[in-house]
């Protein structure tokens, strides 16, 4: 098994290579990952053993699968600060989306390495509106594959269905995502600050950015400064999944982050309150869902919810408190189970000097622990003046 993590202020993204015996029990392995500190970066990679196969007969038979509501992604902004909006388009088959993604208009630009492609991603962010086959209900796993099957993880989130008969698509069921070059997932934490799991079935890589949960509040303060009108309208505006903030801006404002690229056949795990974003390098297919462990319960109880969107995910925490925190259940039902957010406790442990927003607006980049991939580059970009007309969903 391989893993790496160093630095208190900016723990690195860990990579795990379990044996088949270690891999068999999903929930046990997630607990092991956290015992090694994987959750501190907010994101971790798991490379499954070679003998594990999610779909024995391959993917040649999904060409005619229909993507019912693909979205065209439009990005506005400049100098590393952007907003993203989406327009739903007509249904399209997987085969047609693949053909479109390989056309001259949408194809991945030539590049020497991932670093060059990343530069082109941010440089041409507002050019061409890619089509994303996102949030397609379903799974590509063989039904008899019971190891790390995203559609049947067996986490405590299953109590939602057991106790209330509730299924929330993409939360406790699987979603498929068919990407092309430059299709993007904006900065966000998962609904209810849950865990998530993402498996890249096939195709081009997917690059991720992640902010350690202990720095989530600092990142939110930066976003509020950059988009004050939006956060005035909705204090939980990050849940709208519309904001794109580049690594250069994060560096300028001393927000620790890391990045990693996911290849086909690899898993990514996001952890509670781990802000993440990213983009696809070309045509690919991923499968994802949410899950939970007992450690998540306090995050779920304390998370900030969006109240302005009708489709916002809300999970009743009663069943989890009753099962796992019975001594606090009466207090919880009475609305008296008062405690800080788990990461607020972590924030108090950090050196005040590391947060420029706690020093009366003084900015510094000296305290940021750079990702090993970003040490060669540093850019200073002026802040974008907010355009209120482009911030509404």
XYZ file of C-alpha atoms in Angstrom:
393
model
C 0.000 0.000 0.000
C 1.271 3.440 -0.921
C 0.363 6.703 0.717
C 2.001 10.030 1.277
C 1.111 12.994 3.439
C 3.197 15.774 4.874
C 2.733 19.301 6.102
C 0.384 20.443 8.851
C -0.940 23.495 7.034
C -1.420 21.712 3.720
C -1.625 17.921 3.990
C -1.036 16.307 0.604
C -3.511 14.118 -1.249
C -2.776 10.505 -0.381
C -2.738 7.630 -2.886
C -3.657 4.115 -1.758
C -2.976 0.798 -3.510
C -4.862 -1.857 -1.530
C -4.425 -5.586 -1.966
C -7.536 -7.562 -2.865
C -7.958 -8.681 0.744
C -7.740 -5.081 1.965
C -10.081 -3.904 -0.794
C -12.958 -6.301 -0.077
C -14.522 -4.354 2.799
C -15.330 -0.822 1.603
C -16.316 0.729 4.923
C -13.403 -0.842 6.777
C -10.973 0.466 4.170
C -12.335 4.017 4.358
C -11.777 3.916 8.121
C -8.240 2.698 7.500
C -7.618 5.568 5.064
C -8.726 8.047 7.705
C -6.521 6.390 10.316
C -3.636 7.281 7.988
C -4.815 10.911 7.741
C -6.320 10.770 4.234
C -9.267 12.969 5.202
C -7.012 15.880 6.139
C -6.475 16.819 2.471
C -10.198 16.520 1.710
C -9.488 14.163 -1.209
C -7.741 10.819 -1.719
C -7.081 8.444 -4.596
C -7.554 4.675 -4.480
C -6.041 2.488 -7.196
C -7.891 -0.840 -7.047
C -6.077 -4.185 -7.346
C -5.593 -5.371 -10.928
C -7.808 -8.425 -10.449
C -10.830 -6.292 -9.522
C -13.086 -5.739 -12.568
C -16.313 -3.710 -12.297
C -17.712 -4.729 -15.707
C -16.486 -7.994 -17.216
C -17.704 -7.441 -20.790
C -16.381 -3.907 -21.215
C -18.276 -0.833 -22.370
C -18.896 -1.418 -26.084
C -22.618 -1.937 -25.481
C -23.426 1.526 -24.069
C -23.183 3.508 -27.331
C -26.964 3.832 -27.553
C -27.469 4.763 -23.915
C -29.425 8.033 -23.862
C -28.230 11.009 -21.832
C -31.638 12.596 -21.128
C -30.588 16.105 -20.074
C -27.062 17.106 -21.168
C -26.009 20.603 -20.150
C -24.133 23.261 -22.085
C -21.718 24.992 -19.712
C -21.102 28.735 -20.071
C -18.327 30.474 -18.137
C -18.038 34.231 -17.549
C -15.219 36.192 -15.941
C -11.485 36.724 -16.309
C -8.130 36.660 -14.527
C -8.816 33.492 -12.569
C -12.252 34.389 -11.185
C -15.298 33.012 -13.003
C -18.937 32.040 -12.689
C -20.469 29.079 -14.474
C -24.027 28.588 -15.663
C -25.700 25.692 -17.438
C -28.417 25.362 -20.067
C -30.200 22.059 -20.548
C -30.074 20.656 -24.081
C -31.890 17.919 -26.006
C -31.219 14.255 -25.201
C -28.185 12.724 -26.884
C -26.724 9.221 -27.055
C -23.337 8.346 -25.616
C -22.046 7.604 -29.118
C -23.106 11.000 -30.451
C -21.578 12.791 -27.477
C -18.305 10.948 -28.040
C -18.336 11.931 -31.716
C -19.078 15.541 -30.784
C -16.294 15.612 -28.202
C -13.779 14.471 -30.815
C -14.873 17.061 -33.385
C -12.607 19.991 -34.262
C -14.796 22.412 -32.292
C -14.730 20.489 -28.996
C -11.622 18.315 -29.100
C -8.859 18.416 -26.507
C -6.050 20.784 -27.587
C -2.599 19.417 -28.227
C -0.444 19.455 -25.113
C 2.938 18.222 -23.959
C 1.822 17.249 -20.449
C -0.937 17.797 -17.902
C 0.623 21.064 -16.748
C 0.342 22.546 -20.238
C -3.234 21.317 -20.551
C -4.068 22.922 -17.211
C -2.711 26.263 -18.422
C -4.860 26.005 -21.551
C -7.893 25.120 -19.445
C -7.675 28.343 -17.450
C -6.586 30.451 -20.444
C -9.494 29.363 -22.651
C -12.047 28.964 -19.873
C -14.625 31.234 -21.526
C -14.128 29.899 -25.081
C -16.551 27.283 -26.468
C -19.377 25.932 -24.304
C -18.769 22.204 -23.756
C -21.618 19.706 -23.424
C -21.667 17.660 -20.225
C -23.693 14.475 -19.833
C -24.040 14.941 -16.081
C -26.375 13.432 -13.480
C -27.482 10.428 -15.540
C -29.250 8.029 -13.205
C -27.790 4.528 -13.465
C -24.760 2.311 -12.976
C -22.305 0.498 -15.259
C -21.259 -2.052 -12.649
C -22.079 -5.724 -13.118
C -24.946 -6.546 -10.772
C -22.973 -9.384 -9.218
C -19.966 -7.173 -8.431
C -20.305 -6.652 -4.687
C -16.879 -5.139 -3.996
C -16.762 -1.326 -4.088
C -19.978 -1.284 -6.124
C -20.942 2.391 -6.129
C -24.621 1.473 -6.342
C -24.372 -0.755 -3.228
C -21.701 0.538 -0.854
C -23.520 -0.471 2.311
C -22.719 2.698 4.263
C -24.804 4.137 7.100
C -26.525 6.345 4.522
C -28.644 3.267 3.756
C -30.588 3.984 6.955
C -32.349 6.780 5.039
C -34.091 4.197 2.897
C -34.480 1.658 5.706
C -36.102 4.096 8.144
C -37.878 6.539 5.827
C -38.059 4.789 2.450
C -36.160 7.716 0.947
C -33.962 7.519 -2.128
C -32.246 10.678 -3.347
C -30.811 10.276 -6.835
C -27.074 10.795 -6.889
C -26.902 10.815 -3.084
C -27.826 7.270 -2.100
C -28.099 6.057 -5.698
C -25.493 6.138 -8.479
C -25.113 8.814 -11.152
C -23.147 8.569 -14.405
C -21.178 11.487 -15.874
C -20.128 11.639 -19.528
C -17.558 14.373 -20.008
C -15.663 16.055 -22.820
C -12.728 18.469 -22.828
C -13.240 21.383 -20.439
C -16.465 20.121 -18.836
C -16.186 21.340 -15.285
C -17.431 20.779 -11.756
C -17.290 24.081 -9.861
C -16.057 24.528 -6.297
C -18.326 22.822 -3.771
C -18.625 20.439 -0.883
C -21.027 17.528 -1.195
C -24.696 17.880 -0.241
C -24.968 17.836 3.558
C -21.133 17.765 3.578
C -21.220 14.024 2.874
C -18.414 11.853 1.553
C -18.395 11.042 -2.155
C -16.846 8.351 -4.314
C -16.036 8.733 -8.023
C -14.881 5.907 -10.296
C -13.580 6.729 -13.780
C -14.834 3.829 -15.903
C -13.062 4.768 -19.133
C -11.735 7.584 -21.269
C -9.673 10.708 -20.740
C -8.367 11.729 -17.291
C -10.123 14.010 -14.828
C -8.144 16.650 -12.900
C -9.127 17.643 -9.369
C -8.380 20.549 -7.029
C -8.978 20.124 -3.301
C -8.827 22.333 -0.219
C -8.161 20.700 3.170
C -11.347 20.815 5.294
C -9.494 22.695 8.039
C -9.139 25.593 5.567
C -12.729 25.485 4.299
C -13.790 28.531 6.312
C -10.892 30.568 4.921
C -11.888 29.591 1.396
C -15.485 30.616 2.068
C -14.329 34.022 3.302
C -12.354 34.504 0.102
C -15.369 33.547 -2.015
C -17.552 35.959 -0.043
C -15.060 38.752 -0.690
C -14.970 38.005 -4.419
C -18.758 37.607 -4.804
C -20.364 39.684 -2.003
C -23.727 40.194 -3.713
C -24.214 36.481 -4.298
C -23.511 35.571 -0.675
C -25.786 38.353 0.540
C -28.616 36.743 -1.421
C -27.707 33.238 -0.195
C -25.234 32.609 2.657
C -24.802 29.059 1.300
C -24.041 30.267 -2.225
C -21.219 27.739 -2.664
C -23.949 25.085 -2.839
C -25.095 26.615 -6.132
C -21.942 25.127 -7.709
C -21.296 28.170 -9.884
C -17.932 29.562 -8.736
C -14.573 28.828 -10.374
C -11.491 30.229 -8.649
C -8.099 29.432 -10.150
C -4.986 28.126 -8.367
C -3.319 31.493 -9.000
C -6.010 33.287 -6.999
C -5.836 30.716 -4.207
C -2.074 31.225 -4.000
C -2.395 34.986 -3.992
C -4.734 34.791 -1.005
C -2.769 32.101 0.828
C -5.433 29.406 0.576
C -3.730 25.993 0.814
C -4.801 23.510 -1.853
C -3.613 20.459 -3.754
C -4.292 18.959 -7.152
C -4.238 15.478 -8.627
C -5.236 13.786 -11.881
C -7.486 10.728 -11.920
C -6.880 8.138 -14.629
C -9.343 5.570 -15.979
C -9.749 2.699 -13.538
C -9.089 4.821 -10.437
C -11.292 5.976 -7.554
C -11.397 9.376 -5.907
C -12.851 9.808 -2.421
C -13.895 13.228 -1.120
C -14.290 13.712 2.618
C -16.800 15.719 4.690
C -16.509 19.464 4.147
C -13.751 19.009 1.583
C -14.105 21.700 -1.089
C -13.189 20.392 -4.530
C -13.469 21.297 -8.199
C -12.051 20.054 -11.477
C -12.375 19.351 -15.170
C -12.262 16.567 -17.747
C -9.413 16.217 -20.250
C -11.648 14.752 -22.951
C -14.407 12.210 -23.524
C -14.836 9.943 -20.516
C -17.347 8.276 -18.234
C -17.405 8.384 -14.443
C -19.795 6.978 -11.866
C -20.363 8.602 -8.498
C -22.500 8.711 -5.390
C -22.390 9.846 -1.778
C -21.855 7.800 1.349
C -21.397 8.343 5.074
C -19.562 7.091 8.132
C -20.246 7.764 11.788
C -17.655 10.575 11.672
C -19.857 12.450 9.181
C -22.813 12.808 11.538
C -21.534 15.955 13.259
C -20.811 17.502 9.844
C -24.333 16.694 8.684
C -25.865 18.219 11.808
C -23.855 21.448 11.534
C -23.679 21.982 7.753
C -24.896 25.199 6.153
C -27.881 24.514 3.899
C -29.132 26.449 0.887
C -32.699 27.606 1.487
C -33.279 29.402 -1.823
C -33.280 26.415 -4.199
C -36.225 24.033 -4.283
C -34.028 21.129 -5.402
C -31.539 21.451 -2.551
C -30.790 18.166 -0.785
C -32.026 17.990 2.808
C -31.406 14.910 4.948
C -33.171 14.356 8.258
C -30.442 13.643 10.776
C -32.808 12.093 13.347
C -32.116 8.510 12.348
C -28.351 8.962 12.600
C -28.476 10.751 15.963
C -30.867 8.145 17.363
C -28.704 5.226 16.226
C -25.215 6.591 16.863
C -25.663 9.368 19.451
C -28.576 8.117 21.592
C -27.389 10.093 24.619
C -27.913 13.323 22.620
C -31.136 12.395 20.859
C -33.520 14.178 23.256
C -31.403 17.324 23.133
C -31.297 17.133 19.342
C -35.075 16.755 19.028
C -35.528 19.722 21.357
C -33.187 21.861 19.260
C -30.687 22.114 22.111
C -27.856 19.973 20.725
C -25.585 22.978 20.279
C -21.961 22.525 19.215
C -19.496 24.067 16.743
C -18.916 22.693 13.267
C -16.141 20.044 13.453
C -13.793 22.126 11.316
C -14.368 25.215 13.442
C -12.580 23.312 16.188
C -9.732 22.587 13.775
C -9.505 26.242 12.775
C -8.791 27.260 16.359
C -5.713 25.034 16.331
C -4.171 26.808 13.344
C -1.645 29.575 13.798
C -3.366 32.958 13.449
C -0.520 34.136 11.246
C -1.496 31.645 8.541
C -4.849 33.306 7.846
C -4.612 36.768 6.250
C -8.343 37.263 6.791
C -7.763 37.242 10.547
C -5.212 40.057 10.271
C -7.412 43.006 9.311
C -7.127 42.529 5.585
C -3.346 42.127 5.366
C -2.522 39.696 2.537
C 0.490 37.425 2.421
C 1.517 34.428 0.383
C 4.462 33.410 2.544
C 2.478 30.995 4.712
C 0.862 28.922 1.982
C 2.185 25.393 1.536
C 2.263 24.900 -2.208
C 1.247 21.684 -3.959
C 4.247 19.779 -5.269
C 2.736 20.159 -8.733
C 2.477 23.939 -8.481
C 5.924 24.890 -7.203
C 7.136 26.049 -10.625
C 4.371 28.544 -11.197
C 3.083 31.580 -9.368
C 0.868 34.250 -10.864
C -0.577 37.417 -9.337
C -3.961 38.380 -10.766
C -6.077 41.422 -9.864
C -9.539 40.738 -8.505
C -12.448 40.599 -10.893
C -15.053 43.287 -10.385
C -18.282 41.436 -9.779
C -20.947 41.687 -12.463
C -24.283 41.141 -10.688
C -26.062 40.327 -13.960
C -23.974 37.195 -14.397
C -24.306 35.796 -10.900
C -27.896 34.609 -10.922
C -28.509 30.882 -11.504
